[in-house]
Amino acid sequence: MQYQITHADLSLVLALERGRSLAKAAELLKVDVSTVFRSIRRLESALGTALFVKSRKGYLPTDTAQALAEQAERAEQALEAARIAMTSGEQVVSGTVRLTCTEAVMHSLLLPALADFMQNYPALSLEMGTSNVFANLSRRDADIALRLTNTPPEHLVGRNLGSTSYVICGQPHWRDRLGESASAVPWIAPDDAMQDHPTVVWRNQQHPGLSPRYQCSGMSTIAQLVTAGLGVAALPDYMVHSLPGVDALSGPLPGCDTQLWLLTRPDCRALRSVQTLFEELTPRLRDAML
């Protein structure tokens, strides 16, 4: 018969993966070193595969051990959530929600909002990823998406949190040269992977002969180049105030206003964890968009 992994096995692998030494794993498990050594060898024999490789850096996990350690962490989190639920009562919000947004939205809008309330939900865990597309939500790789778009996918449901404008921004010393001519300053812009971005469409319409000196794969990277003084760029207004030494050098660019949507799949909207995040994020993000 194929060996059946036990909770004790997972705890053993996780302890050695975290400790990287028999002594540290023994300390975490509150057993002696010889017990850890014999248990790992016994488990490797039962599974028919090596779990750790000993090196000068300690016991390094193989891919199999890493996968087991990840499952052990999930079990650990689930156990902690159950303990909190028993202590706090049945109304506790628990579970793991997978959330996706762009890197710029993550740093400028989402993280400040989460920092304001997540401490109130100790049993709620988030898996967060950054992406510029809706595909991961559609493939059920995420439960919630925070997206800047004027045309949210029809198969998703959610809330419009407000609208952002785009402005040309840069360090103040670019202002006079920009006033002379758009081509008199170096431009920083999205690369070809974002060719449909509203600021790209605006630039092609208003300044068809203008070639950016720098092209980047995301708005956060563009913002970093602007902050470094390498040129000017069109960025969402909610980002400008957080960039040190950077000013808005124009008013809102025509045709670039974009809505911020908090979205989920219809099958997720009844989940208490998703409902809680919607209720907590909505007012905070709406305020941030004003």
mmCIF file of N, CA and C in Angstrom, residues 100 133-142 145 153 155-156 265:
data_model
loop_
_atom_site.group_PDB
_atom_site.id
_atom_site.type_symbol
_atom_site.label_atom_id
_atom_site.label_comp_id
_atom_site.label_asym_id
_atom_site.label_seq_id
_atom_site.Cartn_x
_atom_site.Cartn_y
_atom_site.Cartn_z
ATOM 1 N N THR A 100 -6.002 39.714 -6.584
ATOM 2 C CA THR A 100 -5.078 40.145 -7.626
ATOM 3 C C THR A 100 -5.329 41.596 -8.013
ATOM 4 N N VAL A 133 -3.835 41.531 -16.176
ATOM 5 C CA VAL A 133 -4.916 40.930 -16.954
ATOM 6 C C VAL A 133 -5.976 40.341 -16.035
ATOM 7 N N PHE A 134 -7.153 40.077 -16.607
ATOM 8 C CA PHE A 134 -8.252 39.475 -15.861
ATOM 9 C C PHE A 134 -8.201 37.952 -15.901
ATOM 10 N N ALA A 135 -7.310 37.396 -16.695
ATOM 11 C CA ALA A 135 -7.337 35.961 -16.962
ATOM 12 C C ALA A 135 -7.237 35.130 -15.686
ATOM 13 N N ASN A 136 -6.399 35.545 -14.737
ATOM 14 C CA ASN A 136 -6.228 34.714 -13.557
ATOM 15 C C ASN A 136 -7.510 34.613 -12.731
ATOM 16 N N LEU A 137 -8.314 35.686 -12.680
ATOM 17 C CA LEU A 137 -9.586 35.631 -11.977
ATOM 18 C C LEU A 137 -10.555 34.728 -12.732
ATOM 19 N N SER A 138 -10.548 34.825 -14.037
ATOM 20 C CA SER A 138 -11.447 34.008 -14.846
ATOM 21 C C SER A 138 -11.114 32.528 -14.727
ATOM 22 N N ARG A 139 -9.845 32.205 -14.542
ATOM 23 C CA ARG A 139 -9.436 30.807 -14.409
ATOM 24 C C ARG A 139 -9.585 30.296 -12.980
ATOM 25 N N ARG A 140 -10.193 31.111 -12.119
ATOM 26 C CA ARG A 140 -10.402 30.744 -10.719
ATOM 27 C C ARG A 140 -9.087 30.657 -9.944
ATOM 28 N N ASP A 141 -8.041 31.337 -10.432
ATOM 29 C CA ASP A 141 -6.796 31.408 -9.689
ATOM 30 C C ASP A 141 -6.846 32.523 -8.653
ATOM 31 N N ALA A 142 -7.902 33.338 -8.676
ATOM 32 C CA ALA A 142 -8.077 34.411 -7.700
ATOM 33 C C ALA A 142 -9.560 34.551 -7.398
ATOM 34 N N ALA A 145 -10.544 40.715 -7.651
ATOM 35 C CA ALA A 145 -9.647 41.529 -8.468
ATOM 36 C C ALA A 145 -9.936 43.000 -8.231
ATOM 37 N N PRO A 153 -15.200 42.925 -17.166
ATOM 38 C CA PRO A 153 -15.793 41.751 -17.820
ATOM 39 C C PRO A 153 -17.210 41.490 -17.322
ATOM 40 N N HIS A 155 -18.759 38.775 -16.973
ATOM 41 C CA HIS A 155 -18.947 37.580 -16.148
ATOM 42 C C HIS A 155 -18.531 37.796 -14.702
ATOM 43 N N LEU A 156 -18.034 38.995 -14.375
ATOM 44 C CA LEU A 156 -17.663 39.315 -13.007
ATOM 45 C C LEU A 156 -18.660 40.300 -12.406
ATOM 46 N N ARG A 265 -15.996 36.764 -8.724
ATOM 47 C CA ARG A 265 -16.845 35.862 -9.500
ATOM 48 C C ARG A 265 -18.201 35.710 -8.798
#
